Coordinates of C-alpha atoms in Angstrom, one line a residue:
M215 CA 111.0 1.5 64.0
N216 CA 111.9 -2.0 64.9
D217 CA 111.3 -4.9 62.5
R218 CA 107.5 -5.0 62.5
R219 CA 107.1 -8.6 61.5
T220 CA 109.6 -9.9 64.1
D221 CA 107.8 -7.9 66.9
L222 CA 104.3 -8.5 65.7
G223 CA 102.0 -8.6 68.7
T224 CA 104.4 -7.6 71.4
I225 CA 103.8 -4.6 73.6
T226 CA 106.5 -2.6 71.7
W227 CA 104.8 -3.4 68.4
V228 CA 101.4 -2.4 69.6
Q229 CA 102.7 0.8 71.1
Q230 CA 104.4 1.7 67.8
T231 CA 101.5 0.7 65.5
S232 CA 98.4 0.9 67.6
G233 CA 97.9 -2.7 66.5
W234 CA 97.4 -1.8 62.8
L235 CA 98.8 -4.4 60.5
S236 CA 100.7 -3.8 57.4
P237 CA 99.6 -5.9 54.3
A238 CA 102.6 -8.2 54.8
E239 CA 101.8 -8.6 58.5
R240 CA 98.1 -9.3 57.7
R241 CA 99.2 -12.1 55.3
S242 CA 101.6 -13.5 57.8
L243 CA 98.7 -14.3 60.2
L244 CA 96.7 -16.3 57.7
W245 CA 98.8 -19.5 57.8
P246 CA 98.9 -19.9 61.6
L247 CA 95.2 -19.1 61.5
A248 CA 94.5 -21.9 59.0
R249 CA 96.7 -24.3 61.0
A250 CA 94.7 -23.5 64.2
H251 CA 91.4 -24.2 62.3
A252 CA 92.7 -27.5 61.0
R253 CA 94.1 -28.5 64.5
N254 CA 90.8 -27.6 66.1
T255 CA 88.8 -29.7 63.6
I256 CA 91.0 -32.8 64.0
G257 CA 91.1 -32.4 67.8
R258 CA 87.4 -32.0 68.2
F259 CA 86.8 -35.0 65.9
S260 CA 89.1 -37.0 68.2
T261 CA 86.9 -36.1 71.1
A262 CA 83.8 -37.0 69.3
V263 CA 85.1 -40.5 68.6
R264 CA 86.6 -40.8 72.1
L265 CA 90.2 -40.9 70.9
N266 CA 91.3 -37.6 72.5
S267 CA 94.4 -37.6 74.7
G268 CA 92.5 -35.9 77.5
R269 CA 90.8 -39.1 78.3
H270 CA 94.0 -40.5 79.7
A271 CA 95.4 -37.3 81.3
Y272 CA 95.3 -36.4 85.0
I273 CA 95.9 -33.0 86.5
P274 CA 95.6 -32.6 90.3
A275 CA 93.2 -29.9 91.1
L276 CA 95.6 -28.4 93.6
R277 CA 98.0 -27.6 90.8
L278 CA 95.5 -25.3 89.3
V279 CA 94.7 -23.2 92.4
P280 CA 95.9 -19.6 91.6
P281 CA 98.5 -17.9 93.8
N282 CA 97.3 -15.4 96.4
T283 CA 99.6 -12.4 96.3
V284 CA 99.4 -8.6 96.4
L285 CA 99.6 -8.7 92.6
T286 CA 97.0 -11.3 92.0
R287 CA 94.6 -9.7 94.4
A288 CA 95.1 -6.3 92.8
A289 CA 94.6 -7.7 89.3
E290 CA 91.4 -9.6 90.2
D291 CA 90.0 -6.6 92.1
L292 CA 90.5 -4.3 89.1
A293 CA 89.0 -6.9 86.7
R294 CA 85.9 -7.2 88.9
N295 CA 85.6 -3.4 89.0
V296 CA 85.7 -2.9 85.2
M297 CA 84.3 -6.0 83.6
P298 CA 81.0 -7.8 83.6
S299 CA 81.0 -11.2 85.4
A300 CA 80.9 -13.1 82.1
L301 CA 84.4 -11.7 81.2
V302 CA 85.7 -12.0 84.8
N303 CA 84.8 -15.7 84.8
H304 CA 86.4 -16.0 81.4
S305 CA 89.6 -14.6 82.8
H306 CA 89.5 -17.1 85.6
R307 CA 88.9 -20.0 83.2
T308 CA 91.7 -18.7 80.9
Y309 CA 94.1 -19.0 83.8
T310 CA 92.9 -22.5 84.7
F311 CA 93.0 -23.8 81.2
G312 CA 96.4 -22.3 80.4
R313 CA 97.9 -23.5 83.7
A314 CA 96.4 -27.0 83.0
L315 CA 97.9 -27.2 79.5
G316 CA 101.2 -26.1 81.1
E317 CA 101.0 -28.9 83.5
L318 CA 100.6 -31.4 80.7
E319 CA 103.6 -30.0 78.8
D320 CA 105.7 -29.5 82.0
V321 CA 106.0 -25.8 81.2
D322 CA 107.8 -23.9 84.0
V323 CA 105.7 -20.7 84.3
D324 CA 105.4 -17.9 86.9
D325 CA 101.9 -18.6 88.1
E326 CA 101.6 -15.1 89.6
L327 CA 102.3 -13.3 86.3
L328 CA 100.1 -15.7 84.4
F329 CA 97.2 -15.1 86.7
A330 CA 97.6 -11.4 86.6
A331 CA 97.8 -11.4 82.8
A332 CA 94.7 -13.7 82.6
M333 CA 92.7 -11.4 84.8
L334 CA 93.6 -8.3 82.9
H335 CA 93.9 -9.4 79.2
D336 CA 90.4 -8.4 78.2
T337 CA 89.9 -5.2 80.3
G338 CA 90.5 -3.1 77.1
L339 CA 87.4 -4.6 75.5
I340 CA 85.2 -2.6 77.9
K341 CA 84.1 0.8 76.4
P342 CA 87.1 1.1 74.0
T343 CA 87.9 4.5 72.6
G344 CA 90.1 5.7 69.7
D345 CA 91.3 3.4 67.0
A346 CA 94.0 1.4 68.8
D347 CA 93.9 -2.4 69.3
F348 CA 92.1 -3.2 72.6
T349 CA 95.1 -5.0 73.9
L350 CA 97.0 -1.7 74.2
T351 CA 94.5 -0.5 76.7
S352 CA 94.6 -3.8 78.5
A353 CA 98.4 -3.7 78.7
R354 CA 98.3 -0.1 80.0
I355 CA 95.9 -1.2 82.7
A356 CA 98.3 -4.1 83.6
R357 CA 101.2 -1.7 83.7
D358 CA 99.4 0.5 86.1
V359 CA 98.5 -2.4 88.4
A360 CA 102.2 -3.6 88.2
E361 CA 103.4 -0.2 89.2
Q362 CA 100.9 0.0 92.0
V363 CA 102.2 -3.2 93.6
G364 CA 105.9 -2.4 92.9
L365 CA 106.5 -5.1 90.3
S366 CA 109.8 -5.1 88.5
T367 CA 110.0 -3.6 85.0
T368 CA 110.9 -7.0 83.5
A369 CA 107.9 -8.7 85.1
S370 CA 105.6 -5.9 84.1
T371 CA 106.8 -6.2 80.5
T372 CA 106.2 -9.9 80.6
I373 CA 102.6 -9.4 81.5
Q374 CA 102.0 -6.6 79.0
T375 CA 103.5 -8.6 76.1
A376 CA 101.5 -11.7 77.1
I377 CA 98.4 -9.6 76.9
T378 CA 99.1 -7.9 73.6
L379 CA 100.1 -11.3 72.1
H380 CA 97.3 -13.4 73.4
H381 CA 95.0 -13.1 70.4
S382 CA 97.6 -13.5 67.7
P383 CA 97.2 -16.9 66.1
G384 CA 100.1 -19.3 66.6
V385 CA 101.7 -18.0 69.7
T386 CA 104.4 -20.5 70.7
L387 CA 106.6 -21.1 73.7
S388 CA 109.3 -19.1 72.1
A389 CA 107.3 -16.0 73.1
G390 CA 107.7 -17.0 76.8
P391 CA 105.7 -19.3 79.0
V392 CA 103.3 -16.6 80.2
A393 CA 102.4 -15.4 76.7
Y394 CA 102.2 -19.0 75.5
L395 CA 99.9 -20.3 78.2
L396 CA 97.7 -17.1 78.3
S397 CA 97.1 -17.5 74.6
A398 CA 96.4 -21.2 74.9
G399 CA 94.0 -20.8 77.8
A400 CA 92.1 -18.0 76.1
G401 CA 91.9 -19.9 72.9
L402 CA 90.5 -23.0 74.7
D403 CA 87.8 -21.0 76.5
V404 CA 86.7 -19.0 73.5
V405 CA 86.7 -21.5 70.7
G406 CA 87.7 -24.8 72.3
L407 CA 91.2 -25.0 70.9
R408 CA 93.1 -27.8 72.6
S409 CA 90.1 -28.7 74.7
W410 CA 90.6 -32.4 73.7
E411 CA 93.9 -32.4 75.6
L412 CA 92.5 -31.8 79.0
P413 CA 90.6 -34.2 81.3
A414 CA 86.9 -33.8 81.2
D415 CA 86.9 -33.2 85.0
T416 CA 89.3 -30.2 84.5
L417 CA 86.9 -28.6 81.9
T418 CA 83.8 -29.3 84.0
D419 CA 85.3 -28.1 87.3
A420 CA 86.4 -24.8 85.7
V421 CA 83.0 -24.1 84.3
N422 CA 81.3 -25.0 87.6
A423 CA 83.6 -22.8 89.5
Y424 CA 83.3 -19.9 87.1
P425 CA 80.1 -20.2 85.1
R426 CA 80.0 -19.0 81.5
E427 CA 76.9 -16.8 81.9
N428 CA 76.1 -16.5 78.2
F429 CA 79.8 -15.9 77.5
K430 CA 79.5 -16.8 73.8
R431 CA 77.0 -14.1 73.2
V432 CA 78.8 -11.5 75.2
F433 CA 82.2 -12.2 73.7
A434 CA 81.0 -12.6 70.1
T435 CA 79.4 -9.2 70.4
A436 CA 82.4 -7.5 71.9
F437 CA 84.7 -9.1 69.3
A438 CA 82.6 -8.0 66.4
Q439 CA 82.5 -4.5 67.7
E440 CA 86.3 -4.5 68.1
A441 CA 86.8 -5.8 64.5
A442 CA 84.7 -2.9 63.2
R443 CA 86.4 -0.3 65.3
V444 CA 90.0 -1.4 64.3
P445 CA 89.5 -2.6 60.7
Q446 CA 93.3 -3.1 60.1
G447 CA 93.8 -5.0 63.4
R448 CA 94.2 -8.6 64.3
T449 CA 90.7 -8.9 65.6
N450 CA 89.4 -8.0 62.2
V451 CA 91.6 -10.8 60.7
L452 CA 90.2 -13.3 63.1
H453 CA 86.7 -12.1 62.5
R454 CA 86.9 -11.9 58.7
Y455 CA 89.2 -14.9 57.8
G456 CA 88.8 -17.0 60.9
A457 CA 85.1 -17.4 60.9
F458 CA 85.4 -16.4 64.5
T459 CA 81.7 -15.9 65.3
A460 CA 81.0 -19.4 64.1
A461 CA 84.0 -20.8 66.0
I462 CA 82.7 -19.2 69.2
R463 CA 79.3 -20.6 68.6
F464 CA 80.6 -24.2 68.1
A465 CA 83.0 -24.2 71.0
P466 CA 82.4 -27.3 73.2
F467 CA 80.6 -25.4 75.9
S468 CA 76.8 -24.8 76.3
S469 CA 77.0 -21.0 76.5

């Protein structure tokens, strides 16, 4: 078996472990989780006192339009077939927010792979079975879509690892731009992490285009069920130590 700590969260790690953390791996997530909480608190306070960096940022809307390719159409079609609209819209917003943060940081990312990963990253949350981390199912679905459209093995692995990594706390650019921006976009939409960095228009336009439809309730319920189903997984760490239900409730969105 590969070094579990080095590979934590990657598609290889999830395939080998079903997403079950060793005690050392569980402990290794607590520090980045604490840092994320502290960062969120400081950033949200900066917004409240109108000192957030997003007030001075500008992102052309055209830069956030997703690509229209065989892969992106297939990914969106599958997402719409298996997920409720609240999660489909979350997937769209995840792409928009991740892509927007990438624009601010000048991250060179493959938009097509990022969009496909965003559309498919939560497909495994729907009617999960067995005791494996839901991202394993999501990654398998992404692999099947990639094979269907003839995507290269390298590109398919990039999407799969972005999906399995996305809910690990503290994903950095060293994991690759697709994984980094997928995690960032999902974190922003779910708990508001880094929302203070984006222009208010970018946040508002994304929600208007893809309404939240009681997303907080839908996602909090699904995440709590996942935490109970896989008690040694990353979702349980977030739920138990990350006050995740409260973090979702207090995200800077109305629903």
